Amino acid sequence: MSEIHVVSKDNRQLYQNYFDPYFRLRYDIYVKQRKWMALDRPDGREIDQFDTDEAVYLFCIDGGRLIGGMRAVPTVMPTLMSEIFPYLNIREPIQRPDVYELSRIFVIPERRGEHAGPRIDMLLLTAIMEYGISTGLTGFSIVLESWWLPRFERCGWKAHPLGVPQMIDGMSVLAVLVDCDEATWASLCGQVGLRKPALTWRGLAGVNRRALPDPWSPVPPTVQPAQSPVRGAGDCAT
Ligand code: COA
């Protein structure tokens, strides 16, 4: 059973054993497979200047093995969009406590595509929305390849372009701001077949969290007003 864990500076010590495999996996996926050579490092780990104490990670763990992940960085800190790709955002720079920047979403190759259980990529997209609602975020900024847009559209993620796509290293890349809202999260839970929240907050009891809405309870039937007798053509209104 795949579980999605929230990992931040407050509980990182509980996940120490996962960080080395995590950065090595990122190296395998982004440098070796995707050939994003700007991320190459001699130690075989993909770590950048945004992997700070303030970064929050979603680790998808199955049977003790890390099979997917995603990173969220507060936009009040330096981000990919502010430091590396500022020209992709032709609007106001995004530096807001209620917006985090998402990056480094991945699923290990053997767990991609359709599977018997929920798709891991969809689980991650649902889980990060749950994280956002729980912590009072209203949006996610992302620098992404254009092929994400139809995927977002299909699953109900509302992505607002912040500029026009540009070709970077042979990829069409753009900046977007995605709404983080309860309706999108509830719809994703339905699509993924989740019957309860997805996130595990081990060691994060001290984090101030909002109560999630409950999209699983049956909606009570709408109360119909009592039928008034049908008026005839000659009836008086008063
Ligand atoms: N370029 C273009 N389209 C891509 C793509 C890429 N590099 N990677 C995935 N897609 C699209 C395609 O439409 C693909 O359909 P196809 O099978 O017909 O090619 C579809 O996504 C399904 O992708 P798939 O790789 O089977 O797995 P998934 O949907 O379970 O997971 C990712 C999607 C992105 C999580 C997974 O492909 C992955 O981990 N990729 C490596 C990391 C990465 O590139 N992350 C995004 C940038 S941070």
Tab-separated table of C-alpha atoms in Angstrom, residues 5-16 19 51-59 70-74 100 131 135 200-208:
chain	number	residue	atom	x	y	z
A	5	HIS	CA	4.399	11.237	3.871
A	6	VAL	CA	4.876	14.937	4.565
A	7	VAL	CA	8.540	15.570	5.361
A	8	SER	CA	9.779	18.935	6.563
A	9	LYS	CA	12.532	20.238	8.823
A	10	ASP	CA	10.289	19.417	11.801
A	11	ASN	CA	10.274	15.640	11.197
A	12	ARG	CA	13.235	15.166	8.860
A	13	GLN	CA	15.130	13.137	11.454
A	14	LEU	CA	12.451	10.429	11.173
A	15	TYR	CA	13.189	10.111	7.442
A	16	GLN	CA	16.991	10.369	7.505
A	19	PHE	CA	17.140	11.223	1.960
A	51	ASP	CA	16.669	21.896	-1.093
A	52	THR	CA	16.825	24.044	2.022
A	53	ASP	CA	15.403	23.586	5.492
A	54	GLU	CA	12.261	25.359	4.321
A	55	ALA	CA	11.515	22.837	1.564
A	56	VAL	CA	8.677	20.409	2.195
A	57	TYR	CA	8.760	17.000	0.536
A	58	LEU	CA	6.058	14.490	-0.212
A	59	PHE	CA	7.581	11.023	-0.140
A	70	MET	CA	7.485	15.977	-4.990
A	71	ARG	CA	9.039	19.129	-3.540
A	72	ALA	CA	7.273	22.283	-2.347
A	73	VAL	CA	9.221	25.478	-1.611
A	74	PRO	CA	7.705	28.602	-0.010
A	100	TYR	CA	4.385	27.329	-2.616
A	131	TYR	CA	-1.263	19.575	1.988
A	135	THR	CA	-1.832	24.475	5.721
A	200	THR	CA	0.734	10.843	6.749
A	201	TRP	CA	1.981	13.599	9.101
A	202	ARG	CA	4.332	11.494	11.235
A	203	GLY	CA	6.065	13.609	13.869
A	204	LEU	CA	4.208	16.753	12.795
A	205	ALA	CA	1.564	16.925	15.519
A	206	GLY	CA	2.813	20.412	16.389
A	207	VAL	CA	2.070	21.799	12.926
A	208	ASN	CA	-0.973	24.002	12.849
